[in-house]
Amino acid sequence: MSASISRELLQVLACPKCKGPVELSEDAEALICHTCRLVYEIREGIPVMLIDEAIPVEQYGNQDSSR
């Protein structure tokens, strides 16, 4: 399911680890911090900006879809 994040919200969101910018993933289902190389999933339209739940960029896309 694709989630929609407004452009305004995307401009104010920051990576909780480095406080740097995040960008919407190509599939629009996650936010990516390229500095930390972490992916924050968007669940039911809500970005989950928790460091403990972040996925390393290298593992994103290889996830089991049962989440």
Short mmCIF file of C-alpha atoms in Angstrom, two decimals:
data_model
loop_
_atom_site.label_atom_id
_atom_site.label_comp_id
_atom_site.label_asym_id
_atom_site.label_seq_id
_atom_site.Cartn_x
_atom_site.Cartn_y
_atom_site.Cartn_z
CA MET A 1 0.00 0.00 0.00
CA SER A 2 1.42 3.34 -1.02
CA ALA A 3 1.42 6.10 1.58
CA SER A 4 1.22 9.78 0.77
CA ILE A 5 3.37 12.28 2.62
CA SER A 6 2.74 15.95 1.92
CA ARG A 7 5.58 18.05 0.59
CA GLU A 8 5.23 20.35 3.60
CA LEU A 9 5.58 17.47 6.07
CA LEU A 10 8.57 16.10 4.20
CA GLN A 11 10.29 19.49 4.51
CA VAL A 12 9.99 19.53 8.32
CA LEU A 13 10.83 15.89 9.01
CA ALA A 14 14.42 15.10 9.93
CA CYS A 15 16.35 11.95 10.66
CA PRO A 16 16.13 11.36 14.42
CA LYS A 17 19.72 10.09 14.49
CA CYS A 18 21.66 12.82 12.65
CA LYS A 19 18.95 15.50 12.34
CA GLY A 20 19.63 15.61 8.60
CA PRO A 21 17.07 15.65 5.78
CA VAL A 22 15.09 12.61 4.71
CA GLU A 23 13.58 11.90 1.32
CA LEU A 24 10.71 9.77 0.14
CA SER A 25 11.69 6.36 -1.22
CA GLU A 26 10.94 5.50 -4.85
CA ASP A 27 8.04 3.28 -3.77
CA ALA A 28 6.73 6.11 -1.49
CA GLU A 29 6.49 3.67 1.43
CA ALA A 30 9.48 4.88 3.45
CA LEU A 31 11.71 7.84 4.25
CA ILE A 32 15.44 7.55 3.66
CA CYS A 33 18.34 9.29 5.39
CA HIS A 34 21.27 9.04 3.02
CA THR A 35 23.72 10.31 5.66
CA CYS A 36 22.94 7.53 8.16
CA ARG A 37 21.93 5.05 5.43
CA LEU A 38 18.73 4.28 7.35
CA VAL A 39 15.18 3.76 6.13
CA TYR A 40 12.15 4.75 8.20
CA GLU A 41 8.99 2.95 7.10
CA ILE A 42 5.65 4.67 6.60
CA ARG A 43 2.90 2.58 8.19
CA GLU A 44 -0.75 3.41 7.55
CA GLY A 45 0.32 6.85 6.33
CA ILE A 46 2.41 7.61 9.44
CA PRO A 47 6.22 7.84 9.27
CA VAL A 48 7.78 5.66 11.98
CA MET A 49 10.75 7.85 12.92
CA LEU A 50 12.23 5.58 15.59
CA ILE A 51 15.95 4.78 15.41
CA ASP A 52 15.35 1.31 16.88
CA GLU A 53 12.89 0.49 14.07
CA ALA A 54 14.98 1.90 11.23
CA ILE A 55 16.17 -0.48 8.53
CA PRO A 56 19.66 -0.25 7.00
CA VAL A 57 19.41 0.89 3.37
CA GLU A 58 21.13 -2.32 2.27
CA GLN A 59 18.32 -4.41 3.78
CA TYR A 60 15.37 -2.31 2.58
CA GLY A 61 13.52 -4.04 -0.21
CA ASN A 62 14.77 -7.44 0.94
CA GLN A 63 12.19 -7.38 3.74
CA ASP A 64 9.56 -10.04 4.18
CA SER A 65 6.21 -8.49 3.22
CA SER A 66 4.46 -9.96 6.27
CA ARG A 67 5.33 -6.93 8.39
#
